[in-house]
Each structure stands twice: as C-alpha cells, then as structure tokens.
PDB file of C-alpha atoms in Angstrom:
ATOM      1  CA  UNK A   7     -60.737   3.130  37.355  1.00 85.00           C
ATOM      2  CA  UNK A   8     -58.379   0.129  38.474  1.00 91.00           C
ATOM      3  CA  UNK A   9     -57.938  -0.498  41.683  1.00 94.00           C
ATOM      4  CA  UNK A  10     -54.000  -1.171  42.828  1.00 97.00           C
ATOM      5  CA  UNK A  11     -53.085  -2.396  46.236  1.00 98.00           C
ATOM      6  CA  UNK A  12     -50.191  -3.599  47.696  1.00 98.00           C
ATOM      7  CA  UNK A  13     -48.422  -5.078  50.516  1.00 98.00           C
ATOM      8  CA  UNK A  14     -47.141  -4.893  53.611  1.00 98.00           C
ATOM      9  CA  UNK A  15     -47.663  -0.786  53.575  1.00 97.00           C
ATOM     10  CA  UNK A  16     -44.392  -1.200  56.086  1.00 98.00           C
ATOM     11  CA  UNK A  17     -41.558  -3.636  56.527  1.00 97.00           C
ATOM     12  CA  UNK A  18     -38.532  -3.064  58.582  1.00 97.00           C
ATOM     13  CA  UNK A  19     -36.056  -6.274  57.951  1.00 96.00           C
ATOM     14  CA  UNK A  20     -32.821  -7.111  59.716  1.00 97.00           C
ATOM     15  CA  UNK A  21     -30.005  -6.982  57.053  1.00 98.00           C
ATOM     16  CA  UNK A  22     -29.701 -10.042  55.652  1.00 98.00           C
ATOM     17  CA  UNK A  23     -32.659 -10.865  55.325  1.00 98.00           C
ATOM     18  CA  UNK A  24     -35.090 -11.695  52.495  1.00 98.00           C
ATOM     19  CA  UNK A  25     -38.831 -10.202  51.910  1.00 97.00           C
ATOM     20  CA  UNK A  26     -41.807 -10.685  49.561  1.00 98.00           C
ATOM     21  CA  UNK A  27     -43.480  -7.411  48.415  1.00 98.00           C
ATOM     22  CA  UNK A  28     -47.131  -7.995  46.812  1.00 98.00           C
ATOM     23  CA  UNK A  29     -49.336  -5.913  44.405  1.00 98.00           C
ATOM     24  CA  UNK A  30     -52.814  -7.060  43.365  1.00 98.00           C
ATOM     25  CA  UNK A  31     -54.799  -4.951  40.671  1.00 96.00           C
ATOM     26  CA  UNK A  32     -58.770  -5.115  39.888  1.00 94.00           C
ATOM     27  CA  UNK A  33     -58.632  -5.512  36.708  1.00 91.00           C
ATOM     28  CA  UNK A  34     -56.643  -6.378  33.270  1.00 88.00           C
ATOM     29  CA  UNK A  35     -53.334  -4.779  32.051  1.00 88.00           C
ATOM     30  CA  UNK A  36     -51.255  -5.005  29.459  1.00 84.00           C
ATOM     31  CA  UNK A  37     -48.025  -4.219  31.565  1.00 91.00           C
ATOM     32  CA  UNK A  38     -46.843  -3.545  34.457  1.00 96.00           C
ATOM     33  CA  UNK A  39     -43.651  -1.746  36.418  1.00 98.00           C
ATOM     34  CA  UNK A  40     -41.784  -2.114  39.911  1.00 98.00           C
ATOM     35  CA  UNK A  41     -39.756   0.947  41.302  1.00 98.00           C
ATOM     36  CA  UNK A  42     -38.065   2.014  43.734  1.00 98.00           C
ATOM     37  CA  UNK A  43     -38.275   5.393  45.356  1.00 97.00           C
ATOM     38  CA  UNK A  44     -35.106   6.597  47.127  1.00 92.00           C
ATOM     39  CA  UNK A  45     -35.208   8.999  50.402  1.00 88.00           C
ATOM     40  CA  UNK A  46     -34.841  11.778  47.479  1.00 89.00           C
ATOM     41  CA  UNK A  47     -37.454  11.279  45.596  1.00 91.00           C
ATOM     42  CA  UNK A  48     -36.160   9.655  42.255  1.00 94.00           C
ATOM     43  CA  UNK A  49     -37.723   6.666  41.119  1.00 97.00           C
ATOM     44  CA  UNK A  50     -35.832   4.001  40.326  1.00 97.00           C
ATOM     45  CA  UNK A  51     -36.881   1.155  37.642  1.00 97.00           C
ATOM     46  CA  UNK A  52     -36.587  -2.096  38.745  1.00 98.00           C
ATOM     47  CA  UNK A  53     -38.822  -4.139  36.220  1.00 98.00           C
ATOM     48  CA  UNK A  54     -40.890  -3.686  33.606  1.00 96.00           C
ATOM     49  CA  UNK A  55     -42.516  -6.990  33.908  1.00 96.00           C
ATOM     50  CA  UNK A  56     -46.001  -7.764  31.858  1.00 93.00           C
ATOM     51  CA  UNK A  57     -46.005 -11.461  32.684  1.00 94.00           C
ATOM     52  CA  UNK A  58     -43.741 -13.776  34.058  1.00 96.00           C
ATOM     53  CA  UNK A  59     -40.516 -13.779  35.885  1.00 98.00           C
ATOM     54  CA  UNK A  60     -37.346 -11.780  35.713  1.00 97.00           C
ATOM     55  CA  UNK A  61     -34.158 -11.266  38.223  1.00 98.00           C
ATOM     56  CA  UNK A  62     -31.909  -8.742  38.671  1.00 97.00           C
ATOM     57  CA  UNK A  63     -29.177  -9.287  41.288  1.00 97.00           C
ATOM     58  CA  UNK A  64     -30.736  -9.558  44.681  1.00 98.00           C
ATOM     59  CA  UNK A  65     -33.795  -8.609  43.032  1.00 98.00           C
ATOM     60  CA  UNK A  66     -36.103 -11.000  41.048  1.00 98.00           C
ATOM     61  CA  UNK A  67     -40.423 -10.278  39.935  1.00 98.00           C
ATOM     62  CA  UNK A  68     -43.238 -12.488  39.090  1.00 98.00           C
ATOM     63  CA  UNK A  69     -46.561 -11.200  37.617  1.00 97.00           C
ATOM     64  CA  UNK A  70     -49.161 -13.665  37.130  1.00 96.00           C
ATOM     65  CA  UNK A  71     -51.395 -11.202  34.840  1.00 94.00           C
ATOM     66  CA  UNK A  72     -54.422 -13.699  34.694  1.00 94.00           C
ATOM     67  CA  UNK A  73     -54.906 -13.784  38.661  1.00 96.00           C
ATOM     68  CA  UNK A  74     -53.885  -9.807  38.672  1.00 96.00           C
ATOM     69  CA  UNK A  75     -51.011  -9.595  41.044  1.00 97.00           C
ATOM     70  CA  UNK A  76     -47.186  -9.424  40.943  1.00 98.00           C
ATOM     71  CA  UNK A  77     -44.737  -9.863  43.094  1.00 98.00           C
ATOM     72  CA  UNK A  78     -41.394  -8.578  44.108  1.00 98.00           C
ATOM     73  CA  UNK A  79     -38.656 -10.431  46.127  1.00 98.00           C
ATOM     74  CA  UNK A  80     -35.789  -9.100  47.924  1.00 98.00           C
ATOM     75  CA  UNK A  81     -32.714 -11.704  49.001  1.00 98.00           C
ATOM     76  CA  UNK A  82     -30.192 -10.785  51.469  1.00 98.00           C
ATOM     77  CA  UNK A  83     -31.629  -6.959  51.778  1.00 97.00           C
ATOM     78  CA  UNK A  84     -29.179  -3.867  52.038  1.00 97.00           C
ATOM     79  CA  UNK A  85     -29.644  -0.746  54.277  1.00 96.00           C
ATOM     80  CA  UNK A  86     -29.303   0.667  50.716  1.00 95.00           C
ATOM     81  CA  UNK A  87     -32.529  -1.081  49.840  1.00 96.00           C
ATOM     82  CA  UNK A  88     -34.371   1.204  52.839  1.00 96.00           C
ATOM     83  CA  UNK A  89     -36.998   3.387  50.443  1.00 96.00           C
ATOM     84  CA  UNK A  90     -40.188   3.142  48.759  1.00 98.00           C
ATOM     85  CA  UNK A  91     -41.327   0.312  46.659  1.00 98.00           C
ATOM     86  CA  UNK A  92     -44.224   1.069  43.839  1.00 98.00           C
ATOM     87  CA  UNK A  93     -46.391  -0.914  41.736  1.00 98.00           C
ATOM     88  CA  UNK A  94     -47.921   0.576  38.421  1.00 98.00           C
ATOM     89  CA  UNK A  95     -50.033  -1.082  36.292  1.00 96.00           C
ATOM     90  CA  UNK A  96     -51.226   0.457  32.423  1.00 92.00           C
ATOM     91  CA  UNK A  97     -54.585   0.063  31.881  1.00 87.00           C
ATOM     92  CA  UNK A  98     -57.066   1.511  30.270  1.00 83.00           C
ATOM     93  CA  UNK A  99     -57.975   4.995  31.973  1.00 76.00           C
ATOM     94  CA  UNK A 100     -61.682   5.185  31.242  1.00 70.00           C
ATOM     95  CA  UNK A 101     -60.753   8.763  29.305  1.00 68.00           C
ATOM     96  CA  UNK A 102     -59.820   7.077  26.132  1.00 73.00           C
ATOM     97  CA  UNK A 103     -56.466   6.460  26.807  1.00 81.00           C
ATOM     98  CA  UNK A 104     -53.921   3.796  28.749  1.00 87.00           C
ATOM     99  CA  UNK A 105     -51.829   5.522  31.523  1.00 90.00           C
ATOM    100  CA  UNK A 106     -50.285   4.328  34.467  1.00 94.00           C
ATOM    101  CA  UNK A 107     -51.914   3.762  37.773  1.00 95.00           C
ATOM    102  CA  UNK A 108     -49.430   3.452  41.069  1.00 97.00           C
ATOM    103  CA  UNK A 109     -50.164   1.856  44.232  1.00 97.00           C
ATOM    104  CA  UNK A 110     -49.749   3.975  47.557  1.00 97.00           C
ATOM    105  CA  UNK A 111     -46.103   1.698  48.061  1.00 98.00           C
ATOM    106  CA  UNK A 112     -44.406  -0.767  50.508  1.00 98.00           C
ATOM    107  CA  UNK A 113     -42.012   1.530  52.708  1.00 97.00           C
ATOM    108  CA  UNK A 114     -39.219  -0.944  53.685  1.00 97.00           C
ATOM    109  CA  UNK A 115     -36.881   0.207  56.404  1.00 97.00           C
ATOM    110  CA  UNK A 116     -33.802  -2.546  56.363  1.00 97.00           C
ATOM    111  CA  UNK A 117     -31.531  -2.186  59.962  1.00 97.00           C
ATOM    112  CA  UNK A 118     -27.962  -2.818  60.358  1.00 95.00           C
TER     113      UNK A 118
ATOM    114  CA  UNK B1466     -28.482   8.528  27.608  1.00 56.00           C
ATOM    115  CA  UNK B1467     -28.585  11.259  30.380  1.00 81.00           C
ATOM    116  CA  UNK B1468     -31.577  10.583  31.748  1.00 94.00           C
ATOM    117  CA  UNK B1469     -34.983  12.915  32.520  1.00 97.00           C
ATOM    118  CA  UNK B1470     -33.437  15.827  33.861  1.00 97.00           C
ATOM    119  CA  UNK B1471     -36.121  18.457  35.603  1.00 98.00           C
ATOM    120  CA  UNK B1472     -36.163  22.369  36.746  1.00 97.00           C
ATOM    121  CA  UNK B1473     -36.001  23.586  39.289  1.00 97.00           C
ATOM    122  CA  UNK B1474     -35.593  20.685  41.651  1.00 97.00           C
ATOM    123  CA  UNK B1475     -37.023  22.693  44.188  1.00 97.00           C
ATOM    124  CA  UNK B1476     -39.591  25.713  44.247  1.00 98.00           C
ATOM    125  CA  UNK B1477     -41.580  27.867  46.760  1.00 98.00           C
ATOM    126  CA  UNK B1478     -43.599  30.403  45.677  1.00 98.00           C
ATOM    127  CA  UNK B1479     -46.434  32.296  47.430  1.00 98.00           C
ATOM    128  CA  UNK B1480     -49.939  31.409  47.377  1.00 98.00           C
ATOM    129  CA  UNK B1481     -51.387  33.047  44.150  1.00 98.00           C
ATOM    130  CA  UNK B1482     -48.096  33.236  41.996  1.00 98.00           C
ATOM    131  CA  UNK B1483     -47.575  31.085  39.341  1.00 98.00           C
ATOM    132  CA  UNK B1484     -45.372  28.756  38.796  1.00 98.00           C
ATOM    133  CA  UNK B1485     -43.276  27.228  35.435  1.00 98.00           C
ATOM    134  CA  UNK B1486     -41.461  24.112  36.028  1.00 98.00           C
ATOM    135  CA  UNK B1487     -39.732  22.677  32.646  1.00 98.00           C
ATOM    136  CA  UNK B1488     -39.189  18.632  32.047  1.00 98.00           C
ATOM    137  CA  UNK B1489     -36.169  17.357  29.009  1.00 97.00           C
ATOM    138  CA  UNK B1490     -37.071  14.090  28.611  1.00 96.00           C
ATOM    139  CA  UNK B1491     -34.644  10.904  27.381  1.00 94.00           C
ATOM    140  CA  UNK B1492     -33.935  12.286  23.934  1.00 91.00           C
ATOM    141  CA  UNK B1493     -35.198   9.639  21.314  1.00 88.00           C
ATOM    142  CA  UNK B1494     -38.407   9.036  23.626  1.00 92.00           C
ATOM    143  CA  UNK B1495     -41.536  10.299  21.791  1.00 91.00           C
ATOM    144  CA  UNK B1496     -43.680  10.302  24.664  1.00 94.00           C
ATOM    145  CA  UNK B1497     -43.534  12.637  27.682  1.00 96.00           C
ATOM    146  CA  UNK B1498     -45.990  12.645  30.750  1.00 96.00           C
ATOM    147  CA  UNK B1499     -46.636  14.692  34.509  1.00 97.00           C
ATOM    148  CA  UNK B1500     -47.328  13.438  37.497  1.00 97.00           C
ATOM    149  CA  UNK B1501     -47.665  14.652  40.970  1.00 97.00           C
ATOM    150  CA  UNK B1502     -47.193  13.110  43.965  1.00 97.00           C
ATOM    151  CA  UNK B1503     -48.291  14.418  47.480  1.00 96.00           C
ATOM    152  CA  UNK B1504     -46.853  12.955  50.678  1.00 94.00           C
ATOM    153  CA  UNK B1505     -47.782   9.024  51.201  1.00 92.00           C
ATOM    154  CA  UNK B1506     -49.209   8.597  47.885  1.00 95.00           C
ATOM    155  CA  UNK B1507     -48.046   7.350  44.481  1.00 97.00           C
ATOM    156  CA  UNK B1508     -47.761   9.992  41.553  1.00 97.00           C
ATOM    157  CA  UNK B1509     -50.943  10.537  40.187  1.00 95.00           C
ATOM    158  CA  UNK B1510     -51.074  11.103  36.401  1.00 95.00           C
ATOM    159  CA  UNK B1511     -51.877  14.663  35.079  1.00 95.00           C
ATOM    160  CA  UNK B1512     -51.264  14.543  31.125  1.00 94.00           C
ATOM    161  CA  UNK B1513     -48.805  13.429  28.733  1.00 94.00           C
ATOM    162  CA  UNK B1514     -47.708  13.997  25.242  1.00 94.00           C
ATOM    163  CA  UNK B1515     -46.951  12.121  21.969  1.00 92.00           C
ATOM    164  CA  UNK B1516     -44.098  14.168  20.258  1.00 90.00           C
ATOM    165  CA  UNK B1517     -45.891  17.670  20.207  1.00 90.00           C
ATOM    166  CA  UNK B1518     -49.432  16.482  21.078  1.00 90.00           C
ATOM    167  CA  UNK B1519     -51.077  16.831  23.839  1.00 89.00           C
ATOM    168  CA  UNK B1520     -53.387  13.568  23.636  1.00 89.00           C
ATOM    169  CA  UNK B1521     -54.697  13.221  27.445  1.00 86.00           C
ATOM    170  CA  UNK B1522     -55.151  16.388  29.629  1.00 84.00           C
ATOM    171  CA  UNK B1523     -58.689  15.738  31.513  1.00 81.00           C
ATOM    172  CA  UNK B1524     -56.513  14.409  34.659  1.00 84.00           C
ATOM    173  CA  UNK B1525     -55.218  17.676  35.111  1.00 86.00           C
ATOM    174  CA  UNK B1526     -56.334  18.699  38.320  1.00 84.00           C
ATOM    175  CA  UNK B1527     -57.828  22.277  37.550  1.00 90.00           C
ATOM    176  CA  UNK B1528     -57.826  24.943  34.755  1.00 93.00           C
ATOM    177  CA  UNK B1529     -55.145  26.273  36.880  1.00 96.00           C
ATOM    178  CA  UNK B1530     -52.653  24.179  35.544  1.00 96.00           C
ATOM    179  CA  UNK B1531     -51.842  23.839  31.764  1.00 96.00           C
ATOM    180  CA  UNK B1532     -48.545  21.807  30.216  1.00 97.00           C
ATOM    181  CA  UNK B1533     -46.874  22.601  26.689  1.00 96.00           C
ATOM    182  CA  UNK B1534     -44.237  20.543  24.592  1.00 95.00           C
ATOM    183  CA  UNK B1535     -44.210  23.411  21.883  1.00 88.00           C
ATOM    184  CA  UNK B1536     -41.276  21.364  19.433  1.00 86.00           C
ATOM    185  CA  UNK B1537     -41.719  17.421  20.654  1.00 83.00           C
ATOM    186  CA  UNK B1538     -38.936  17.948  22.715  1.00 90.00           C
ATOM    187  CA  UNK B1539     -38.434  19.633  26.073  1.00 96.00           C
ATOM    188  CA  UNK B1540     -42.512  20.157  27.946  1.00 97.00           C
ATOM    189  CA  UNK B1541     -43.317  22.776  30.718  1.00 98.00           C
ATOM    190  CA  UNK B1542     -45.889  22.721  33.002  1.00 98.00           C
ATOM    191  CA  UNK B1543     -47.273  25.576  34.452  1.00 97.00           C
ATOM    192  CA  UNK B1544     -49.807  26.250  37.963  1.00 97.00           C
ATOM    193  CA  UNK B1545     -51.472  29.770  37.621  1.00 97.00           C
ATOM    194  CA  UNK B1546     -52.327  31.576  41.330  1.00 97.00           C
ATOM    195  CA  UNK B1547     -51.173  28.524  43.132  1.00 98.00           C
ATOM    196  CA  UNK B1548     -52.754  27.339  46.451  1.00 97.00           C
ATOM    197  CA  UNK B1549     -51.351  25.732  49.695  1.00 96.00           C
ATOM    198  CA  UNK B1550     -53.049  22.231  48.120  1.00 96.00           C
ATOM    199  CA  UNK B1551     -50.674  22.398  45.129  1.00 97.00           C
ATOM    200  CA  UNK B1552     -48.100  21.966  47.413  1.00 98.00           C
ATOM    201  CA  UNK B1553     -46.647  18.580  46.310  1.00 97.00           C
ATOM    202  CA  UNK B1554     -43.914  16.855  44.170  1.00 97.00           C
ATOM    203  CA  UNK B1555     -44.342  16.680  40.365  1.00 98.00           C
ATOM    204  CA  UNK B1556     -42.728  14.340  38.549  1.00 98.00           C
ATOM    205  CA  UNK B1557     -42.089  14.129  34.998  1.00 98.00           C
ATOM    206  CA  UNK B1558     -41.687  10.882  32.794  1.00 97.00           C
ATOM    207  CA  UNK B1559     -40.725   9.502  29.009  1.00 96.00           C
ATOM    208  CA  UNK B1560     -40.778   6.452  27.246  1.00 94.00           C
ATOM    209  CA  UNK B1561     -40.514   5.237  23.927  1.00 91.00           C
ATOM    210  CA  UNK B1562     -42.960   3.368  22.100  1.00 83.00           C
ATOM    211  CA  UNK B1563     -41.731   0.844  20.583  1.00 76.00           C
ATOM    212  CA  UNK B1564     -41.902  -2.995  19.863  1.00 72.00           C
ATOM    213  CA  UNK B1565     -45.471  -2.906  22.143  1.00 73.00           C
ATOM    214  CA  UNK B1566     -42.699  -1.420  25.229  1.00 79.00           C
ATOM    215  CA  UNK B1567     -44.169   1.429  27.021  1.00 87.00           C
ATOM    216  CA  UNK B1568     -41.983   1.384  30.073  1.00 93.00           C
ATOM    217  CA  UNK B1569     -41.718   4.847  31.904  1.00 96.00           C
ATOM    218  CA  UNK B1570     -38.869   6.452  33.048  1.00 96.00           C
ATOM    219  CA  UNK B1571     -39.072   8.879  35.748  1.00 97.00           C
ATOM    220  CA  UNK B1572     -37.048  12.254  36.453  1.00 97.00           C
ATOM    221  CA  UNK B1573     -35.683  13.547  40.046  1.00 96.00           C
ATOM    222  CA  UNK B1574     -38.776  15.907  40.524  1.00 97.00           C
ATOM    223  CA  UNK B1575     -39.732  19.563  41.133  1.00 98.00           C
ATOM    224  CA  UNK B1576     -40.621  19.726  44.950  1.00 97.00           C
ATOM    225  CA  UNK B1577     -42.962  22.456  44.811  1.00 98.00           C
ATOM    226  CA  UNK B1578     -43.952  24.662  48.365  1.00 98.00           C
ATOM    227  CA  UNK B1579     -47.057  26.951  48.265  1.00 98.00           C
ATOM    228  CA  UNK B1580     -46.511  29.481  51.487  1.00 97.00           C
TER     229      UNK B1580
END
C-alpha cells in the first residue's frame, strides 16, 4: 500500500515563530487532507487540499501532487497550535476500494 | 451541522467482554467510516459504509470485531471478548460525496481500555 511520511516527527518553536511541516507519499492520489489533532484527541480539518495552494489565517498548504508531497506552513505559531499535525492521502487501497492512509504526524510543541 | 458526535467517549471493559461503541455521523453525509488509532500512530482504517452498505470490511482487524449502519444513518461497531491489544482509540468519520469531494470529517473518539 502507499507509503506516507512526514516531517520533522517533533518541533518545539518559540511563539512567534513560523515552521514548515512536510508530507511525502509513494505513490499517486487523488486528494489529500491536513489535520490537526488536539491534546484530546479530536481531529481538526485544516485542508482538504488535492493540488495547489490554499490559506487559512496563520495557516496556508501546498501539494505538488506530481512530485507527491505537500506541505503545511505555520506563521507566527500559538501555544494553541501545540498538538498533532497529520497527513492523509486517498489512494487506492489495493482491496478494491480508495480510503485514507495517515502519516504517523509532526508533534509540534510551541513555548511561551 | 452538529458535527460527528460518538459514544461513549470513554470505555473500559475487562479482557473478554465485549464492547458496543455507536458513531451519528454529519446528517446529510452518505458515507460513514472507523478507524482506530493506538498511541503514536495515525488512525488506521477499519471499514466504512455507503448509506446502509457495508462496501470495505477486510481492514478490520479480526472476526472479533464487526460494524453495522442498519438504516444509513447512525453505525455501531462492536469488539467481541476483547484483549489488552484492542486497547486503543477508535475514531469514527463521514463525508459526503459529492462534486468529486471526499473530504473526511472526524468525531471526538471512543477511548477504549482493555484491563
């Protein structure tokens, strides 16, 4: 099945400060989401993002589908933006179906 | 729009008991899926469901486990004589499909603890 990786699997940032959060895939998709995971649990959509680039507030995502990977920037990060950052990709499953695939997650720690 | 609500958020149970936890999706979405999630890992998906249908279940982890969405609406998934391994977070999503749009929208989670 596809592969999904990302990176840093840590981060701690100083408030105020920006970051770049990577995913790479192993093979083709047809979309692709970003969430974040709070300390309980929920997940939290961010972007559904197949191709291109979007921006939400502090937030903003760019997937370049042809060179499989997508990125996620964070400007002038919050202690409220402390959690679990996920990658999923849809792609085919190999069982006859498309389902989602996550990546294991950047866990970013932002200090006052 | 109320979001995926799940029950119980939180369950312990003792090895070899089993186990119901129940998932109301967003209420127009047609499609309704499980995953679990065990500590450092992203969910893993189990099975899902198109209105009543149950069109993917071979990711379900054992015969142990089973899921029904008996009217296309609310879906329950059950663990028969759970073990300490089950032990985990499932999570429960929905989405509509529409306009080539399958984005997912995730629940809070049933924290399940196998003693």
């Amino acid at each position: 099945g596809i592969q999904v990786e990302q990176s840093p699997p840590d981060l701690i940032l100083q408030e105020g400060a920006n970051s770049t959060l990577r995913c790479n895939f192993s093979d083709s998709v047809n979309n692709l989401q970003w969430f974040h995971q709070n300390p309980w649990g929920q997940l939290i959509n961010l972007f559904y993002i197949p191709s291109g680039t979007k921006q939400n507030g502090r937030l903003s995502a760019t997937t370049v589908a042809t060179e499989r990977y997508s990125l996620l920037y964070i400007s002038s990060s919050q202690t409220t933006d402390s959690g679990v950052y996920f990658c999923a990709v849809r792609a085919y499953s190999g069982a006859g179906s498309y389902q989602l695939t996550f990546g294991k997650g950047t866990k970013l720690s932002v200090i006052p | 729009d109320t979001g995926v609500s799940q029950n119980p958020r939180h369950k312990i149970t003792k090895r070899g008991q089993n186990v119901t936890f129940r998932c109301d999706p967003i209420s127009e979405h047609n499609r309704l899926y499980w995953y679990r999630q065990t500590l450092g890992q992203g969910p893993e998906f189990l099975t899902y469901f198109q209105n009543e249908a149950q069109l993917e279940k071979s990711r379900l982890l054992s015969d142990r486990f089973s899921a029904e969405r008996p009217k296309g609406s609310f879906s329950t998934l059950e663990i028969q004589r759970t073990e300490q391994g089950d032990s985990a977070m499932y999570l429960c999503a929905s989405s509509l499909i529409r306009g080539g749009s399958y984005e997912q929208y995730f629940g809070p989670g049933t924290r399940l603890t196998v003693t």
